[in-house]
DNA sequence: TTAGGTTTGG
C-alpha cells in the first residue's frame, strides 16, 4: 500500500467508523478499483467487500435502477468527501432491508499523476508519512538550476490569491508560503505559482493557514525585484511534474449526526418559524443584522447574527467561539448563512439560537448571480446540490425582503449627521491617545465637506507619507475608540476594510473658523448596531470593484477643485485649521450667503426694522439669519396645494389610503367594461382573502401592448401593497372602479395616478371628473405625464409643496416669513421627499446647516432672500404677511 | 461565562 493510496483511504475509513462502530473492523487494503462498503444496520457492522458477491449481483431487482443510481450519484456528487478529496467518488448507495452497500470508486487516489493529496492530521500528527525518498530543504538553500524532483519544502499558506486564467486559458493560482519557524526565527516567505488543474484543485482545497508540502517544483527568478532591491525566487508547480500535499486537521471533526445510511449525513433544515425551545437544529437564513466578531468579556469571541428565511420569521443568534475563524464570515446584510447544530433556547419570551458543541457555519455572498462559494474555515463540510438550491432560493427571497439601505454608502454620498457602513482602503494610521486610534481611509470619492483633521504627535503616523499627502483631499480621518482600538492597531496599511456604523457629524468649531463645515468621523466604543471593523479579503467582490474604481481616480482633477475658503485642506496634517484662517479670510467666508437670489440682484438690502414699519404690498431684498423654523418635523411641512382654489390640504396618511382601497376592493368590477379598444383586461382571484377579484386594464398604444415600463395600467380591486408593487413595474397606475358606462377614477381621496415614487392627487373641489375612455386622446402619443392624464380626466392636480415659517433675524429686528415651495428653494422636489430616505437626509442636512442646533446666532450662516409683503384680512383685522420668492439654497449646501 | 441587536464622549 503506498502512502498516496492510504491518505485518502484513511479519511474515508475514519468517516465511516466514527459514525458507527469505531473499533469494529479495520479497513481493507485498497486497490485502484471499485470499492464496496457493506453495512448491516441491525448489528451496526461495517464490512469491506473484496469483490462484489456473485449472489448479490444475481438479484438485480434489489439494486437501484439506473435512474436511482444517477440520483444517488448526484446526491453525493459534491459531498464533503469529494470536495476535500476529489479523488473519491461515491458512485451509488444501495439499501436493501437492513443492508446498505456503498460503491466508491477510488481511481484518483491511486493515480500516480494525482497532483494534490490531502493528508489527515490528528492532533498535529499526520496519519500518513511522506514518501521516504523525499528530502526536505529550507527556503534559504534554494538555488536556481537545481533539480527538486525528490526534494520538498514545507510551510504555512499565508496568502492565497484569486484563481485566474492566463492568456492561453490555463488556470493559474498564486499563493504565498511562509516557512516553518524551525529554520529561521524571522519570517521567510516564498511565492508559489500553480498551473492547470493543479491550480484549480489547490484553489478548491487550500485555505489560508494550511500546512502544505510541495515537491517536484521548478525554481525561477521573479520578474520584479523585492522591496529591498534583491531579486526574489519563486516556485513553479505544473500538474505533470509537481505534487502538493495539503495537511488537514481533523481533530474537530466529530460527527454528532444520527446514524444514517450513507457516507454523507443528510442534513435537514428547520424553517425559522418552526424552531422549538430546547432543540438543536440546522438552519439556513439571510442575514438581517450582524455584529462582526468581537472579544467578549468571557473567554470567547462573540458575534450576534439575526437571520430570516422565507417563513418571514427572524432568529437572533448568539455565536461564541474561542477561535475567531469558526464564527461565520459575514461581510454584509443579505449574506446567506447555514448553521449546523445551533441550539434553540428561550430568552425574555423569545427564542434565540446559541452555539453548541460541533457548531459550524457556512456563509455565502447574498448577491444574486454571484458564484455560490461557501466562506468557512472548516476543512470538511457537506455541500450538496440541495444546499446550492437553498442558497439560491434564499438569495431571491432576501433580494425582495431584506433591505440593505444605509449600508455601503460612498463618502461622496454622506450626510452631515449619519451612521453608515463604509468600504474603504486604509492609507494611514496613528495612535492619538490611549483610548483612540486614527485611521486615514479613502474610497475614491470626495466627501461633500472636508474631513476634520485629527491632531497627532509628529512621527506617530504610519503609512506612506507621499501617498497620504497625494490623497489628502480624498481621505477622511476616522477616530476609533475603546474596544475597537486593539483591532485598529493591528490593521495593516493597504488593507481593505469595512467599517460598520461609522458616525459622521459636523465639527462644532469648523463653521466658526471658516464657514465651511468639516465632518468628523467616529467609530464609537461598544458594538451597538453592529459597530466594528472587518478586514475584507482581496477577492471579495466589493473590494475588487473598489480597487478598480480607485485605480480609475484622477487625482490631479481633485487637486484643482479646492475651494478658496477651504484653507485647511491645504495645510499640514499636523495642525488644526484654526491657527491658519486669517481674520481676512474668515470675514470673506462669512460674507457668503447660504442662499442665492435667482433674480432682483439689483435691489439693495433693506433692514428688517425698516420693513416692519412699511405697508404692503412691497418687495424687498433682505439679509438675515434663520433664528427658527416651523414645523421642525419635515413630514409636517409637506402639503398638497391646489393652484386653482389655493386650498392647502394634508398629504393623506398611508393607513387612510389602505382603508379606502380595501373598502373599494369589495366593489364588483363590471365585466362589460373589460377589454375595450383602449385596454386589455386581466382578472385575478386572490386566495385566502374571500376570493377578492383584482382586475388590471393594460392601456394599449396604437392598439398593441408595450413593455411594462412604457405601459399605463388601471386597477380595480387592488389594495395598497399591490398598487405599490405594480407602480414599480409599470409606467403609471390609475386606481379605478366600474360605473354604469365606463371606468372612472376611484375616489380623489386616493391618488388618481401613481408614477414611480410619486403619488398624484387631484383637487376635490376643482376637478370635474371625466371617464377613462377620455384617455384615448393621449394614446397616440402615449403622453402619460401626470399633467396630460389629469387634463384628460378633468382633474385639477394638486402640487406637493413645502410650507414652512421662517423666523428671520438681521440684528435690527425679526420677521416671520412663509415659504411655500415645490422644489426650487431646497432644490428637492416636495413630491418625492416623503418616499425617499435620501432626500429626507438632504433636507435635514440643509436645515441643520441653515439653523445649526446648539449654536449662538452669531455662528449661523447669513441668508440672502427676496421677500414680498401682502395683506391678509380676516373677520377681525388686517395683517401683513411675508413670503420668500426667487431664492434658492446655495449649491454647496446641497 | 461571554451577550441577549437598538448608536452619539471623545
PDB file of N, CA and C in Angstrom, chain A residues 29-95:
ATOM      1  N   UNK A  29      -7.113  -3.472   2.560  1.00  0.00           N
ATOM      2  CA  UNK A  29      -6.121  -2.829   1.696  1.00  0.00           C
ATOM      3  C   UNK A  29      -6.838  -2.359   0.431  1.00  0.00           C
ATOM      4  N   UNK A  30      -6.381  -1.260  -0.029  1.00  0.00           N
ATOM      5  CA  UNK A  30      -7.112  -0.626  -1.125  1.00  0.00           C
ATOM      6  C   UNK A  30      -6.358  -0.804  -2.435  1.00  0.00           C
ATOM      7  N   UNK A  31      -7.116  -1.062  -3.486  1.00  0.00           N
ATOM      8  CA  UNK A  31      -6.529  -1.082  -4.817  1.00  0.00           C
ATOM      9  C   UNK A  31      -7.286  -0.076  -5.672  1.00  0.00           C
ATOM     10  N   UNK A  32      -6.720   0.159  -6.833  1.00  0.00           N
ATOM     11  CA  UNK A  32      -7.365   1.143  -7.703  1.00  0.00           C
ATOM     12  C   UNK A  32      -8.525   0.497  -8.433  1.00  0.00           C
ATOM     13  N   UNK A  33      -9.645   0.539  -7.852  1.00  0.00           N
ATOM     14  CA  UNK A  33     -10.805  -0.105  -8.464  1.00  0.00           C
ATOM     15  C   UNK A  33     -12.060   0.281  -7.684  1.00  0.00           C
ATOM     16  N   UNK A  34     -13.160  -0.336  -8.079  1.00  0.00           N
ATOM     17  CA  UNK A  34     -14.386  -0.114  -7.316  1.00  0.00           C
ATOM     18  C   UNK A  34     -14.199  -0.691  -5.929  1.00  0.00           C
ATOM     19  N   UNK A  35     -14.841  -0.082  -5.002  1.00  0.00           N
ATOM     20  CA  UNK A  35     -14.605  -0.418  -3.623  1.00  0.00           C
ATOM     21  C   UNK A  35     -15.978  -0.476  -2.950  1.00  0.00           C
ATOM     22  N   UNK A  36     -16.276  -1.587  -2.298  1.00  0.00           N
ATOM     23  CA  UNK A  36     -17.621  -1.794  -1.768  1.00  0.00           C
ATOM     24  C   UNK A  36     -17.601  -1.765  -0.249  1.00  0.00           C
ATOM     25  N   UNK A  37     -18.507  -1.028   0.342  1.00  0.00           N
ATOM     26  CA  UNK A  37     -18.647  -0.994   1.793  1.00  0.00           C
ATOM     27  C   UNK A  37     -20.033  -1.527   2.106  1.00  0.00           C
ATOM     28  N   UNK A  38     -20.097  -2.497   2.979  1.00  0.00           N
ATOM     29  CA  UNK A  38     -21.390  -3.099   3.298  1.00  0.00           C
ATOM     30  C   UNK A  38     -21.686  -2.848   4.773  1.00  0.00           C
ATOM     31  N   UNK A  39     -22.832  -2.305   5.059  1.00  0.00           N
ATOM     32  CA  UNK A  39     -23.190  -2.024   6.440  1.00  0.00           C
ATOM     33  C   UNK A  39     -24.480  -2.766   6.782  1.00  0.00           C
ATOM     34  N   UNK A  40     -24.446  -3.485   7.892  1.00  0.00           N
ATOM     35  CA  UNK A  40     -25.658  -4.143   8.367  1.00  0.00           C
ATOM     36  C   UNK A  40     -26.255  -3.250   9.447  1.00  0.00           C
ATOM     37  N   UNK A  41     -27.375  -2.689   9.148  1.00  0.00           N
ATOM     38  CA  UNK A  41     -27.977  -1.706  10.029  1.00  0.00           C
ATOM     39  C   UNK A  41     -28.444  -2.309  11.361  1.00  0.00           C
ATOM     40  N   UNK A  42     -28.758  -3.624  11.367  1.00  0.00           N
ATOM     41  CA  UNK A  42     -29.226  -4.246  12.606  1.00  0.00           C
ATOM     42  C   UNK A  42     -28.078  -4.398  13.602  1.00  0.00           C
ATOM     43  N   UNK A  43     -26.949  -4.870  13.090  1.00  0.00           N
ATOM     44  CA  UNK A  43     -25.833  -5.111  14.012  1.00  0.00           C
ATOM     45  C   UNK A  43     -24.865  -3.926  14.044  1.00  0.00           C
ATOM     46  N   UNK A  44     -25.141  -2.910  13.191  1.00  0.00           N
ATOM     47  CA  UNK A  44     -24.238  -1.767  13.097  1.00  0.00           C
ATOM     48  C   UNK A  44     -22.841  -2.166  12.634  1.00  0.00           C
ATOM     49  N   UNK A  45     -22.751  -3.257  11.931  1.00  0.00           N
ATOM     50  CA  UNK A  45     -21.421  -3.714  11.487  1.00  0.00           C
ATOM     51  C   UNK A  45     -21.126  -3.209  10.090  1.00  0.00           C
ATOM     52  N   UNK A  46     -19.911  -2.752   9.939  1.00  0.00           N
ATOM     53  CA  UNK A  46     -19.483  -2.311   8.620  1.00  0.00           C
ATOM     54  C   UNK A  46     -18.419  -3.280   8.133  1.00  0.00           C
ATOM     55  N   UNK A  47     -18.571  -3.750   6.934  1.00  0.00           N
ATOM     56  CA  UNK A  47     -17.531  -4.620   6.408  1.00  0.00           C
ATOM     57  C   UNK A  47     -17.154  -4.179   5.007  1.00  0.00           C
ATOM     58  N   UNK A  48     -16.000  -4.601   4.585  1.00  0.00           N
ATOM     59  CA  UNK A  48     -15.472  -4.204   3.296  1.00  0.00           C
ATOM     60  C   UNK A  48     -15.422  -5.431   2.419  1.00  0.00           C
ATOM     61  N   UNK A  49     -15.969  -5.324   1.277  1.00  0.00           N
ATOM     62  CA  UNK A  49     -16.118  -6.496   0.413  1.00  0.00           C
ATOM     63  C   UNK A  49     -15.037  -6.440  -0.645  1.00  0.00           C
ATOM     64  N   UNK A  50     -14.240  -7.519  -0.694  1.00  0.00           N
ATOM     65  CA  UNK A  50     -13.140  -7.551  -1.656  1.00  0.00           C
ATOM     66  C   UNK A  50     -13.664  -7.437  -3.081  1.00  0.00           C
ATOM     67  N   UNK A  51     -14.700  -8.152  -3.326  1.00  0.00           N
ATOM     68  CA  UNK A  51     -15.333  -8.033  -4.636  1.00  0.00           C
ATOM     69  C   UNK A  51     -16.823  -8.145  -4.396  1.00  0.00           C
ATOM     70  N   UNK A  52     -17.566  -7.683  -5.326  1.00  0.00           N
ATOM     71  CA  UNK A  52     -18.991  -7.712  -5.129  1.00  0.00           C
ATOM     72  C   UNK A  52     -19.468  -9.156  -5.193  1.00  0.00           C
ATOM     73  N   UNK A  53     -20.211  -9.648  -4.194  1.00  0.00           N
ATOM     74  CA  UNK A  53     -20.596 -11.053  -4.170  1.00  0.00           C
ATOM     75  C   UNK A  53     -21.496 -11.417  -5.357  1.00  0.00           C
ATOM     76  N   UNK A  54     -21.172 -12.559  -5.919  1.00  0.00           N
ATOM     77  CA  UNK A  54     -21.954 -13.022  -7.069  1.00  0.00           C
ATOM     78  C   UNK A  54     -23.439 -13.117  -6.727  1.00  0.00           C
ATOM     79  N   UNK A  55     -23.696 -13.573  -5.494  1.00  0.00           N
ATOM     80  CA  UNK A  55     -25.083 -13.787  -5.098  1.00  0.00           C
ATOM     81  C   UNK A  55     -25.870 -12.485  -5.135  1.00  0.00           C
ATOM     82  N   UNK A  56     -25.223 -11.438  -4.731  1.00  0.00           N
ATOM     83  CA  UNK A  56     -25.906 -10.148  -4.718  1.00  0.00           C
ATOM     84  C   UNK A  56     -26.159  -9.674  -6.147  1.00  0.00           C
ATOM     85  N   UNK A  57     -25.159  -9.928  -6.984  1.00  0.00           N
ATOM     86  CA  UNK A  57     -25.279  -9.466  -8.369  1.00  0.00           C
ATOM     87  C   UNK A  57     -26.464 -10.120  -9.066  1.00  0.00           C
ATOM     88  N   UNK A  58     -26.794 -11.305  -8.601  1.00  0.00           N
ATOM     89  CA  UNK A  58     -27.857 -12.024  -9.290  1.00  0.00           C
ATOM     90  C   UNK A  58     -29.255 -11.582  -8.850  1.00  0.00           C
ATOM     91  N   UNK A  59     -29.320 -10.611  -8.073  1.00  0.00           N
ATOM     92  CA  UNK A  59     -30.636 -10.134  -7.654  1.00  0.00           C
ATOM     93  C   UNK A  59     -30.820  -8.689  -8.122  1.00  0.00           C
ATOM     94  N   UNK A  60     -30.927  -8.527  -9.421  1.00  0.00           N
ATOM     95  CA  UNK A  60     -30.976  -7.166  -9.929  1.00  0.00           C
ATOM     96  C   UNK A  60     -32.128  -6.340  -9.357  1.00  0.00           C
ATOM     97  N   UNK A  61     -33.215  -7.002  -9.060  1.00  0.00           N
ATOM     98  CA  UNK A  61     -34.377  -6.246  -8.597  1.00  0.00           C
ATOM     99  C   UNK A  61     -34.088  -5.527  -7.279  1.00  0.00           C
ATOM    100  N   UNK A  62     -33.158  -6.066  -6.556  1.00  0.00           N
ATOM    101  CA  UNK A  62     -32.903  -5.469  -5.243  1.00  0.00           C
ATOM    102  C   UNK A  62     -31.931  -4.297  -5.331  1.00  0.00           C
ATOM    103  N   UNK A  63     -31.429  -4.029  -6.515  1.00  0.00           N
ATOM    104  CA  UNK A  63     -30.500  -2.927  -6.656  1.00  0.00           C
ATOM    105  C   UNK A  63     -31.140  -1.748  -7.361  1.00  0.00           C
ATOM    106  N   UNK A  64     -30.618  -0.619  -7.122  1.00  0.00           N
ATOM    107  CA  UNK A  64     -31.284   0.563  -7.670  1.00  0.00           C
ATOM    108  C   UNK A  64     -31.286   0.574  -9.194  1.00  0.00           C
ATOM    109  N   UNK A  65     -32.313   1.163  -9.736  1.00  0.00           N
ATOM    110  CA  UNK A  65     -32.404   1.318 -11.184  1.00  0.00           C
ATOM    111  C   UNK A  65     -31.326   2.305 -11.628  1.00  0.00           C
ATOM    112  N   UNK A  66     -31.139   2.343 -12.919  1.00  0.00           N
ATOM    113  CA  UNK A  66     -30.132   3.287 -13.439  1.00  0.00           C
ATOM    114  C   UNK A  66     -30.468   4.696 -12.985  1.00  0.00           C
ATOM    115  N   UNK A  67     -31.746   4.991 -12.987  1.00  0.00           N
ATOM    116  CA  UNK A  67     -32.189   6.332 -12.601  1.00  0.00           C
ATOM    117  C   UNK A  67     -31.867   6.601 -11.118  1.00  0.00           C
ATOM    118  N   UNK A  68     -32.161   5.586 -10.307  1.00  0.00           N
ATOM    119  CA  UNK A  68     -31.911   5.741  -8.873  1.00  0.00           C
ATOM    120  C   UNK A  68     -30.417   5.879  -8.608  1.00  0.00           C
ATOM    121  N   UNK A  69     -29.632   5.142  -9.405  1.00  0.00           N
ATOM    122  CA  UNK A  69     -28.181   5.242  -9.223  1.00  0.00           C
ATOM    123  C   UNK A  69     -27.687   6.639  -9.559  1.00  0.00           C
ATOM    124  N   UNK A  70     -28.278   7.155 -10.628  1.00  0.00           N
ATOM    125  CA  UNK A  70     -27.891   8.516 -11.013  1.00  0.00           C
ATOM    126  C   UNK A  70     -28.248   9.508  -9.910  1.00  0.00           C
ATOM    127  N   UNK A  71     -29.438   9.286  -9.343  1.00  0.00           N
ATOM    128  CA  UNK A  71     -29.887  10.192  -8.283  1.00  0.00           C
ATOM    129  C   UNK A  71     -28.953  10.107  -7.084  1.00  0.00           C
ATOM    130  N   UNK A  72     -28.597   8.847  -6.755  1.00  0.00           N
ATOM    131  CA  UNK A  72     -27.702   8.649  -5.613  1.00  0.00           C
ATOM    132  C   UNK A  72     -26.349   9.300  -5.897  1.00  0.00           C
ATOM    133  N   UNK A  73     -25.936   9.123  -7.127  1.00  0.00           N
ATOM    134  CA  UNK A  73     -24.670   9.695  -7.566  1.00  0.00           C
ATOM    135  C   UNK A  73     -24.710  11.221  -7.435  1.00  0.00           C
ATOM    136  N   UNK A  74     -25.809  11.782  -7.935  1.00  0.00           N
ATOM    137  CA  UNK A  74     -25.929  13.232  -7.937  1.00  0.00           C
ATOM    138  C   UNK A  74     -25.956  13.763  -6.505  1.00  0.00           C
ATOM    139  N   UNK A  75     -26.676  12.997  -5.686  1.00  0.00           N
ATOM    140  CA  UNK A  75     -26.798  13.437  -4.310  1.00  0.00           C
ATOM    141  C   UNK A  75     -25.431  13.513  -3.628  1.00  0.00           C
ATOM    142  N   UNK A  76     -24.589  12.610  -4.039  1.00  0.00           N
ATOM    143  CA  UNK A  76     -23.280  12.547  -3.389  1.00  0.00           C
ATOM    144  C   UNK A  76     -22.203  13.298  -4.151  1.00  0.00           C
ATOM    145  N   UNK A  77     -22.623  13.886  -5.254  1.00  0.00           N
ATOM    146  CA  UNK A  77     -21.619  14.420  -6.159  1.00  0.00           C
ATOM    147  C   UNK A  77     -20.718  15.466  -5.506  1.00  0.00           C
ATOM    148  N   UNK A  78     -21.323  16.300  -4.709  1.00  0.00           N
ATOM    149  CA  UNK A  78     -20.475  17.334  -4.111  1.00  0.00           C
ATOM    150  C   UNK A  78     -20.470  17.207  -2.592  1.00  0.00           C
ATOM    151  N   UNK A  79     -20.319  16.012  -2.142  1.00  0.00           N
ATOM    152  CA  UNK A  79     -20.265  15.805  -0.699  1.00  0.00           C
ATOM    153  C   UNK A  79     -18.943  16.317  -0.165  1.00  0.00           C
ATOM    154  N   UNK A  80     -18.856  16.316   1.131  1.00  0.00           N
ATOM    155  CA  UNK A  80     -17.600  16.770   1.730  1.00  0.00           C
ATOM    156  C   UNK A  80     -16.432  15.916   1.269  1.00  0.00           C
ATOM    157  N   UNK A  81     -16.706  14.611   1.131  1.00  0.00           N
ATOM    158  CA  UNK A  81     -15.620  13.715   0.721  1.00  0.00           C
ATOM    159  C   UNK A  81     -15.068  14.167  -0.605  1.00  0.00           C
ATOM    160  N   UNK A  82     -15.984  14.483  -1.509  1.00  0.00           N
ATOM    161  CA  UNK A  82     -15.486  14.812  -2.826  1.00  0.00           C
ATOM    162  C   UNK A  82     -14.892  16.216  -2.886  1.00  0.00           C
ATOM    163  N   UNK A  83     -15.480  17.125  -2.147  1.00  0.00           N
ATOM    164  CA  UNK A  83     -14.934  18.477  -2.188  1.00  0.00           C
ATOM    165  C   UNK A  83     -13.513  18.530  -1.654  1.00  0.00           C
ATOM    166  N   UNK A  84     -13.319  17.871  -0.559  1.00  0.00           N
ATOM    167  CA  UNK A  84     -12.000  17.909   0.015  1.00  0.00           C
ATOM    168  C   UNK A  84     -11.100  16.841  -0.579  1.00  0.00           C
ATOM    169  N   UNK A  85     -11.716  15.781  -1.073  1.00  0.00           N
ATOM    170  CA  UNK A  85     -10.942  14.678  -1.631  1.00  0.00           C
ATOM    171  C   UNK A  85     -11.454  14.382  -3.035  1.00  0.00           C
ATOM    172  N   UNK A  86     -11.080  15.160  -3.975  1.00  0.00           N
ATOM    173  CA  UNK A  86     -11.674  14.978  -5.296  1.00  0.00           C
ATOM    174  C   UNK A  86     -11.340  13.627  -5.922  1.00  0.00           C
ATOM    175  N   UNK A  87     -10.459  12.903  -5.329  1.00  0.00           N
ATOM    176  CA  UNK A  87     -10.087  11.612  -5.899  1.00  0.00           C
ATOM    177  C   UNK A  87     -11.025  10.507  -5.448  1.00  0.00           C
ATOM    178  N   UNK A  88     -12.004  10.813  -4.625  1.00  0.00           N
ATOM    179  CA  UNK A  88     -13.027   9.829  -4.285  1.00  0.00           C
ATOM    180  C   UNK A  88     -14.274  10.101  -5.093  1.00  0.00           C
ATOM    181  N   UNK A  89     -14.974   9.095  -5.415  1.00  0.00           N
ATOM    182  CA  UNK A  89     -16.299   9.309  -5.977  1.00  0.00           C
ATOM    183  C   UNK A  89     -17.223   8.209  -5.472  1.00  0.00           C
ATOM    184  N   UNK A  90     -18.254   8.625  -4.757  1.00  0.00           N
ATOM    185  CA  UNK A  90     -19.230   7.633  -4.295  1.00  0.00           C
ATOM    186  C   UNK A  90     -20.204   7.433  -5.433  1.00  0.00           C
ATOM    187  N   UNK A  91     -20.180   6.281  -6.039  1.00  0.00           N
ATOM    188  CA  UNK A  91     -20.990   6.099  -7.228  1.00  0.00           C
ATOM    189  C   UNK A  91     -22.446   5.860  -6.905  1.00  0.00           C
ATOM    190  N   UNK A  92     -22.692   5.030  -5.989  1.00  0.00           N
ATOM    191  CA  UNK A  92     -24.077   4.891  -5.557  1.00  0.00           C
ATOM    192  C   UNK A  92     -24.194   4.183  -4.233  1.00  0.00           C
ATOM    193  N   UNK A  93     -25.350   4.372  -3.653  1.00  0.00           N
ATOM    194  CA  UNK A  93     -25.648   3.770  -2.370  1.00  0.00           C
ATOM    195  C   UNK A  93     -26.889   2.923  -2.578  1.00  0.00           C
ATOM    196  N   UNK A  94     -26.804   1.659  -2.248  1.00  0.00           N
ATOM    197  CA  UNK A  94     -27.967   0.781  -2.404  1.00  0.00           C
ATOM    198  C   UNK A  94     -28.393   0.309  -1.023  1.00  0.00           C
ATOM    199  N   UNK A  95     -29.658   0.381  -0.764  1.00  0.00           N
ATOM    200  CA  UNK A  95     -30.143  -0.097   0.523  1.00  0.00           C
ATOM    201  C   UNK A  95     -31.176  -1.201   0.274  1.00  0.00           C
TER     202      UNK A  95
END
